[in-house]
Amino acid sequence: FNFVTFDLIGDLTFGQSFGCLETGELHPWIQWVFGGVKESCFFQAILRVPGIQSLLKPLFHLKNDNWKQQFEYCAQKTKERMAMKTNRPDIMTHILRANDEKGLTEQEILNNAQVLVIAGSETTATVLSGCVFYLTRNLDAYNKVTAEIRTSFAVEDDMNAESLSKLPYFNAVLEEALRVYPPLSVTLPRTTPPGGEMIAGKFVAGGMTVGVNHWSYNQSSENYKDPELFTPERWLSKENGSVEQYEKFADDQRKPFNPFSFGPRNCIGKSLAYAEMRLIMGRLLWNFDIALEPGFENWEKQKVYILWEKSELKVRLTPVVGY
């Protein structure tokens, strides 16, 4: 999944794919990002311990070198795209239209391109991987979603982001994957207003950094019934599911569920991520039956350094006859 999402965001941002699907190898950029993000977690922890920074200062250049390669490559690709004479309607086209006196500077364009590539590839690939894993571990959900997809369209070409967004159970599967395996298992910070704010029944002074960890919230029995179980039915309305299932999950706290964060600073790539997830997963389930290979039953037990440290996930794909 990292191959296809990285190739897609490369084409949409820079006008050319990174060629991961063709070569069958991760592009060095992805490896630089993974390494840099993991290192950042350790260095942020170090900064919280007074006096230890000076002892470990020689290690800081390693982090800078890792990110430096990523920054330099991004700058190169951004400049190549800015010099490209094309009217293709990609993301960079809209960014470059704002490159005037009141718009974005070249450095701001570079910064945006960097965020787009990192956020638009790894996070989506993570959700897709989790979705496949949990579906293969829940055959009832797997059978329901494949039946819905394969009976809702006459031909594969009828599937697009809009038509797939109208399938209740399919979209419930994606929401549940986002709940049990959030792409960013961290706390996205917010700052309280100058006058302070009441949060969870307690007053928090102004200028304080606060946040709610996605994974912790999603795994709490105070917020969800049977939170450890992959149950897409919890996202169905009374009209789209059974009354019994609806009542079973009636007390689930779905309103605060915001895997893309909330407010004016939420994820700018939310719509793109949903489009990618729907198209990739929809076509995958249309064309193939999927089964988990032996030995990967505990794949979800992973470490996380802002991003999940995913190990390989092996599944067996069997072409579906007649579709």
Short mmCIF file of C-alpha atoms in Angstrom, two decimals:
data_model
loop_
_atom_site.label_atom_id
_atom_site.label_comp_id
_atom_site.label_asym_id
_atom_site.label_seq_id
_atom_site.Cartn_x
_atom_site.Cartn_y
_atom_site.Cartn_z
CA PHE A 1 0.00 0.00 0.00
CA ASN A 2 2.93 2.36 0.64
CA PHE A 3 3.98 1.87 -2.98
CA VAL A 4 0.64 2.90 -4.50
CA THR A 5 -0.09 5.80 -2.12
CA PHE A 6 3.43 7.21 -2.50
CA ASP A 7 3.24 6.93 -6.29
CA LEU A 8 -0.16 8.63 -6.29
CA ILE A 9 0.87 11.56 -4.12
CA GLY A 10 4.04 11.98 -6.18
CA ASP A 11 1.99 12.25 -9.36
CA LEU A 12 -0.55 14.61 -7.79
CA THR A 13 2.09 16.86 -6.21
CA PHE A 14 5.05 16.80 -8.58
CA GLY A 15 3.51 15.60 -11.84
CA GLN A 16 5.41 12.31 -11.83
CA SER A 17 5.21 9.02 -9.97
CA PHE A 18 8.02 7.84 -7.72
CA GLY A 19 7.98 4.46 -9.50
CA CYS A 20 7.57 2.28 -6.41
CA LEU A 21 5.07 -0.05 -8.10
CA GLU A 22 7.37 -0.45 -11.11
CA THR A 23 10.53 -1.19 -9.13
CA GLY A 24 8.90 -3.02 -6.24
CA GLU A 25 11.05 -1.07 -3.81
CA LEU A 26 10.46 1.71 -1.30
CA HIS A 27 11.75 5.04 -2.56
CA PRO A 28 14.62 6.42 -0.42
CA TRP A 29 12.42 9.39 0.48
CA ILE A 30 10.04 7.12 2.40
CA GLN A 31 12.94 5.58 4.27
CA TRP A 32 14.33 9.02 5.16
CA VAL A 33 10.95 10.07 6.51
CA PHE A 34 10.48 6.90 8.58
CA GLY A 35 13.96 7.21 10.02
CA GLY A 36 13.59 10.91 10.75
CA VAL A 37 10.20 10.54 12.45
CA LYS A 38 11.44 7.71 14.67
CA GLU A 39 14.54 9.66 15.65
CA SER A 40 12.41 12.71 16.42
CA CYS A 41 10.50 10.73 19.05
CA PHE A 42 13.70 9.88 20.90
CA PHE A 43 15.06 13.42 20.69
CA GLN A 44 11.79 14.92 21.92
CA ALA A 45 11.97 12.60 24.93
CA ILE A 46 15.57 13.63 25.55
CA LEU A 47 14.64 17.32 25.53
CA ARG A 48 12.27 16.72 28.45
CA VAL A 49 15.13 15.57 30.71
CA PRO A 50 17.11 18.56 32.08
CA GLY A 51 20.87 18.32 31.69
CA ILE A 52 20.96 15.29 29.44
CA GLN A 53 20.93 17.30 26.19
CA SER A 54 24.59 18.31 26.47
CA LEU A 55 25.68 14.71 26.99
CA LEU A 56 23.87 13.50 23.89
CA LYS A 57 24.48 16.57 21.72
CA PRO A 58 26.87 14.70 19.35
CA LEU A 59 23.93 12.52 18.29
CA PHE A 60 21.80 15.44 17.15
CA HIS A 61 23.65 15.80 13.85
CA LEU A 62 22.46 12.31 12.89
CA LYS A 63 18.87 13.47 13.02
CA ASN A 64 19.69 16.60 11.07
CA ASP A 65 21.48 14.60 8.36
CA ASN A 66 18.50 12.26 7.97
CA TRP A 67 16.02 15.10 7.58
CA LYS A 68 18.46 17.11 5.46
CA GLN A 69 18.38 14.47 2.71
CA GLN A 70 14.60 14.53 2.76
CA PHE A 71 14.45 18.35 2.61
CA GLU A 72 16.96 18.55 -0.24
CA TYR A 73 15.16 15.96 -2.34
CA CYS A 74 11.81 17.64 -1.75
CA ALA A 75 13.28 21.00 -2.79
CA GLN A 76 14.64 19.45 -5.97
CA LYS A 77 11.30 17.85 -6.92
CA THR A 78 9.40 21.04 -6.08
CA LYS A 79 11.63 23.18 -8.28
CA GLU A 80 11.31 20.68 -11.13
CA ARG A 81 7.51 20.83 -10.86
CA MET A 82 7.51 24.63 -10.68
CA ALA A 83 9.54 24.72 -13.90
CA MET A 84 7.24 22.24 -15.63
CA LYS A 85 5.04 23.79 -18.31
CA THR A 86 1.75 22.00 -17.90
CA ASN A 87 -1.91 22.72 -17.29
CA ARG A 88 -2.65 19.34 -15.70
CA PRO A 89 -5.08 19.80 -12.77
CA ASP A 90 -2.93 18.50 -9.94
CA ILE A 91 -2.37 19.81 -6.41
CA MET A 92 0.68 21.86 -7.33
CA THR A 93 -1.31 23.68 -10.02
CA HIS A 94 -3.51 25.22 -7.34
CA ILE A 95 -0.57 25.97 -5.05
CA LEU A 96 1.34 27.75 -7.82
CA ARG A 97 -1.67 29.93 -8.64
CA ALA A 98 -1.19 31.52 -5.23
CA ASN A 99 2.49 32.24 -5.91
CA ASP A 100 2.16 36.02 -6.18
CA GLU A 101 2.64 39.06 -3.92
CA LYS A 102 -0.24 38.05 -1.66
CA GLY A 103 0.25 34.32 -2.03
CA LEU A 104 2.87 31.77 -1.08
CA THR A 105 6.61 32.25 -1.14
CA GLU A 106 8.85 29.62 -2.71
CA GLN A 107 9.80 28.38 0.77
CA GLU A 108 6.13 28.08 1.74
CA ILE A 109 5.44 26.11 -1.44
CA LEU A 110 8.30 23.78 -0.54
CA ASN A 111 6.98 23.35 3.01
CA ASN A 112 3.50 22.53 1.71
CA ALA A 113 4.85 20.01 -0.78
CA GLN A 114 6.75 18.27 1.98
CA VAL A 115 3.68 18.00 4.19
CA LEU A 116 1.55 16.75 1.29
CA VAL A 117 3.91 13.92 0.43
CA ILE A 118 4.44 12.73 4.00
CA ALA A 119 0.84 13.06 5.16
CA GLY A 120 -0.69 11.96 1.85
CA SER A 121 1.09 8.64 1.56
CA GLU A 122 2.05 6.91 4.81
CA THR A 123 -1.13 7.62 6.76
CA THR A 124 -3.44 6.32 4.02
CA ALA A 125 -1.31 3.22 3.53
CA THR A 126 -1.51 2.55 7.26
CA VAL A 127 -5.32 2.59 7.31
CA LEU A 128 -5.50 0.33 4.24
CA SER A 129 -3.11 -2.17 5.84
CA GLY A 130 -5.13 -2.18 9.05
CA CYS A 131 -8.36 -2.54 7.11
CA VAL A 132 -7.12 -5.64 5.27
CA PHE A 133 -5.78 -7.20 8.46
CA TYR A 134 -8.93 -6.69 10.53
CA LEU A 135 -11.23 -7.79 7.70
CA THR A 136 -9.33 -11.06 7.33
CA ARG A 137 -9.68 -11.57 11.10
CA ASN A 138 -13.45 -10.94 11.01
CA LEU A 139 -14.98 -13.13 8.31
CA ASP A 140 -18.51 -11.92 9.02
CA ALA A 141 -17.50 -8.33 8.25
CA TYR A 142 -15.44 -9.50 5.28
CA ASN A 143 -18.36 -11.40 3.74
CA LYS A 144 -20.74 -8.48 4.26
CA VAL A 145 -18.48 -5.86 2.69
CA THR A 146 -17.51 -8.00 -0.32
CA ALA A 147 -21.17 -8.84 -0.95
CA GLU A 148 -22.11 -5.16 -0.80
CA ILE A 149 -19.40 -4.10 -3.24
CA ARG A 150 -19.90 -6.93 -5.71
CA THR A 151 -23.68 -6.49 -5.89
CA SER A 152 -23.74 -2.69 -6.04
CA PHE A 153 -22.01 -2.26 -9.40
CA ALA A 154 -22.56 -3.79 -12.82
CA VAL A 155 -18.93 -3.34 -13.88
CA GLU A 156 -15.74 -2.21 -12.15
CA ASP A 157 -15.68 1.06 -14.09
CA ASP A 158 -18.85 2.12 -12.25
CA MET A 159 -16.79 2.41 -9.08
CA ASN A 160 -15.52 5.88 -8.27
CA ALA A 161 -14.95 7.87 -5.10
CA GLU A 162 -18.49 9.27 -5.12
CA SER A 163 -20.35 6.01 -5.80
CA LEU A 164 -18.27 4.14 -3.21
CA SER A 165 -19.03 6.82 -0.61
CA LYS A 166 -22.70 5.77 -0.78
CA LEU A 167 -22.12 2.18 0.38
CA PRO A 168 -23.08 2.07 4.09
CA TYR A 169 -21.25 -1.06 5.20
CA PHE A 170 -18.13 -0.39 3.13
CA ASN A 171 -17.75 3.05 4.68
CA ALA A 172 -18.47 1.64 8.14
CA VAL A 173 -15.53 -0.72 7.58
CA LEU A 174 -13.23 2.21 6.78
CA GLU A 175 -14.42 4.15 9.85
CA GLU A 176 -13.84 1.14 12.08
CA ALA A 177 -10.35 0.67 10.63
CA LEU A 178 -9.62 4.31 11.46
CA ARG A 179 -10.86 3.70 15.01
CA VAL A 180 -8.94 0.53 15.88
CA TYR A 181 -5.82 1.42 13.88
CA PRO A 182 -5.57 5.24 13.68
CA PRO A 183 -2.77 6.30 11.29
CA LEU A 184 -1.37 8.72 13.87
CA SER A 185 -1.48 7.09 17.27
CA VAL A 186 -0.42 10.29 18.99
CA THR A 187 -1.90 13.37 20.61
CA LEU A 188 -2.55 16.22 18.20
CA PRO A 189 -2.06 19.36 20.32
CA ARG A 190 -4.25 22.41 20.73
CA THR A 191 -3.62 25.56 22.79
CA THR A 192 -6.20 26.87 25.24
CA PRO A 193 -7.44 30.46 24.69
CA PRO A 194 -5.92 33.34 26.72
CA GLY A 195 -8.75 33.30 29.25
CA GLY A 196 -8.51 29.57 29.86
CA GLU A 197 -11.13 26.89 29.21
CA MET A 198 -13.18 24.27 31.03
CA ILE A 199 -12.08 20.84 29.75
CA ALA A 200 -13.54 17.58 31.05
CA GLY A 201 -14.99 19.44 34.03
CA LYS A 202 -11.73 21.09 35.04
CA PHE A 203 -10.42 24.60 34.41
CA VAL A 204 -7.25 24.77 32.29
CA ALA A 205 -5.34 28.05 32.24
CA GLY A 206 -4.76 29.95 29.01
CA GLY A 207 -1.83 29.17 26.77
CA MET A 208 -1.62 25.52 27.83
CA THR A 209 -1.10 22.70 25.34
CA VAL A 210 -3.80 20.04 25.53
CA GLY A 211 -4.92 17.12 23.42
CA VAL A 212 -6.52 13.68 23.34
CA ASN A 213 -4.59 10.64 22.17
CA HIS A 214 -6.52 8.99 19.35
CA TRP A 215 -5.64 5.39 20.13
CA SER A 216 -6.28 5.73 23.87
CA TYR A 217 -9.66 7.38 23.29
CA ASN A 218 -10.69 4.79 20.72
CA GLN A 219 -9.73 1.88 22.98
CA SER A 220 -11.57 3.13 26.06
CA SER A 221 -14.67 1.23 27.21
CA GLU A 222 -16.00 4.57 28.46
CA ASN A 223 -16.35 5.65 24.82
CA TYR A 224 -17.11 2.44 22.91
CA LYS A 225 -18.75 -0.88 23.62
CA ASP A 226 -16.27 -3.73 23.15
CA PRO A 227 -13.61 -1.25 21.95
CA GLU A 228 -11.04 -3.97 21.30
CA LEU A 229 -13.26 -5.65 18.70
CA PHE A 230 -13.38 -4.73 15.01
CA THR A 231 -17.12 -4.16 14.57
CA PRO A 232 -18.18 -2.02 11.57
CA GLU A 233 -21.84 -2.30 12.65
CA ARG A 234 -21.25 0.36 15.33
CA TRP A 235 -21.14 2.99 12.53
CA LEU A 236 -24.40 2.00 10.84
CA SER A 237 -27.56 4.02 11.24
CA LYS A 238 -30.84 2.40 12.25
CA GLU A 239 -31.89 2.51 8.59
CA ASN A 240 -28.74 0.80 7.27
CA GLY A 241 -28.33 -1.82 9.99
CA SER A 242 -30.51 -3.87 12.28
CA VAL A 243 -32.35 -2.24 15.18
CA GLU A 244 -30.66 -4.70 17.52
CA GLN A 245 -27.18 -3.71 16.36
CA TYR A 246 -28.05 -0.02 16.46
CA GLU A 247 -29.26 -0.25 20.04
CA LYS A 248 -26.23 -2.32 21.04
CA PHE A 249 -23.88 0.53 20.11
CA ALA A 250 -26.26 3.40 20.87
CA ASP A 251 -24.05 4.70 23.69
CA ASP A 252 -20.85 4.77 21.62
CA GLN A 253 -19.29 8.24 21.63
CA ARG A 254 -19.07 8.65 17.86
CA LYS A 255 -19.33 12.43 17.74
CA PRO A 256 -15.82 13.12 19.16
CA PHE A 257 -14.33 10.59 16.70
CA ASN A 258 -12.00 12.76 14.62
CA PRO A 259 -9.14 10.72 13.11
CA PHE A 260 -8.22 13.72 10.94
CA SER A 261 -8.34 16.09 13.92
CA PHE A 262 -10.88 18.91 14.24
CA GLY A 263 -11.34 22.59 13.51
CA PRO A 264 -9.55 24.97 11.13
CA ARG A 265 -6.24 23.14 11.67
CA ASN A 266 -7.55 19.68 10.84
CA CYS A 267 -5.97 17.54 8.13
CA ILE A 268 -6.11 19.32 4.77
CA GLY A 269 -5.86 15.97 2.99
CA LYS A 270 -8.95 14.41 4.56
CA SER A 271 -11.00 14.32 1.35
CA LEU A 272 -8.07 13.00 -0.68
CA ALA A 273 -7.39 10.30 1.91
CA TYR A 274 -11.00 9.10 1.84
CA ALA A 275 -10.99 9.07 -1.97
CA GLU A 276 -7.79 7.00 -2.03
CA MET A 277 -9.02 4.58 0.63
CA ARG A 278 -12.36 4.04 -1.10
CA LEU A 279 -10.92 3.55 -4.58
CA ILE A 280 -8.04 1.28 -3.57
CA MET A 281 -9.97 -0.87 -1.08
CA GLY A 282 -13.10 -0.96 -3.22
CA ARG A 283 -11.28 -2.21 -6.31
CA LEU A 284 -9.21 -4.64 -4.24
CA LEU A 285 -12.32 -6.26 -2.77
CA TRP A 286 -14.03 -6.29 -6.18
CA ASN A 287 -11.18 -8.13 -7.89
CA PHE A 288 -9.78 -10.42 -5.21
CA ASP A 289 -10.69 -12.69 -2.34
CA ILE A 290 -8.25 -12.03 0.51
CA ALA A 291 -7.01 -14.46 3.16
CA LEU A 292 -4.44 -13.91 5.87
CA GLU A 293 -1.36 -16.10 5.63
CA PRO A 294 -0.50 -18.24 8.69
CA GLY A 295 1.85 -16.60 11.15
CA PHE A 296 0.45 -13.07 10.82
CA GLU A 297 -2.47 -13.38 13.25
CA ASN A 298 -0.85 -10.93 15.71
CA TRP A 299 0.35 -8.42 13.12
CA GLU A 300 -1.34 -5.54 14.96
CA LYS A 301 1.02 -5.82 17.94
CA GLN A 302 3.42 -3.08 16.87
CA LYS A 303 5.48 -0.25 18.25
CA VAL A 304 4.61 3.31 17.33
CA TYR A 305 6.86 6.32 16.87
CA ILE A 306 4.22 8.87 15.79
CA LEU A 307 3.78 6.51 12.81
CA TRP A 308 3.20 2.79 13.28
CA GLU A 309 6.29 0.66 12.81
CA LYS A 310 4.50 -1.78 10.53
CA SER A 311 5.99 -5.19 9.85
CA GLU A 312 5.24 -7.03 6.63
CA LEU A 313 1.68 -8.30 6.26
CA LYS A 314 1.31 -11.34 4.02
CA VAL A 315 -2.07 -12.22 2.54
CA ARG A 316 -3.20 -14.54 -0.23
CA LEU A 317 -5.04 -12.89 -3.13
CA THR A 318 -7.32 -15.06 -5.27
CA PRO A 319 -8.84 -13.47 -8.41
CA VAL A 320 -12.63 -13.36 -8.31
CA VAL A 321 -14.17 -15.10 -11.31
CA GLY A 322 -17.07 -13.36 -13.05
CA TYR A 323 -16.34 -9.75 -12.04
#
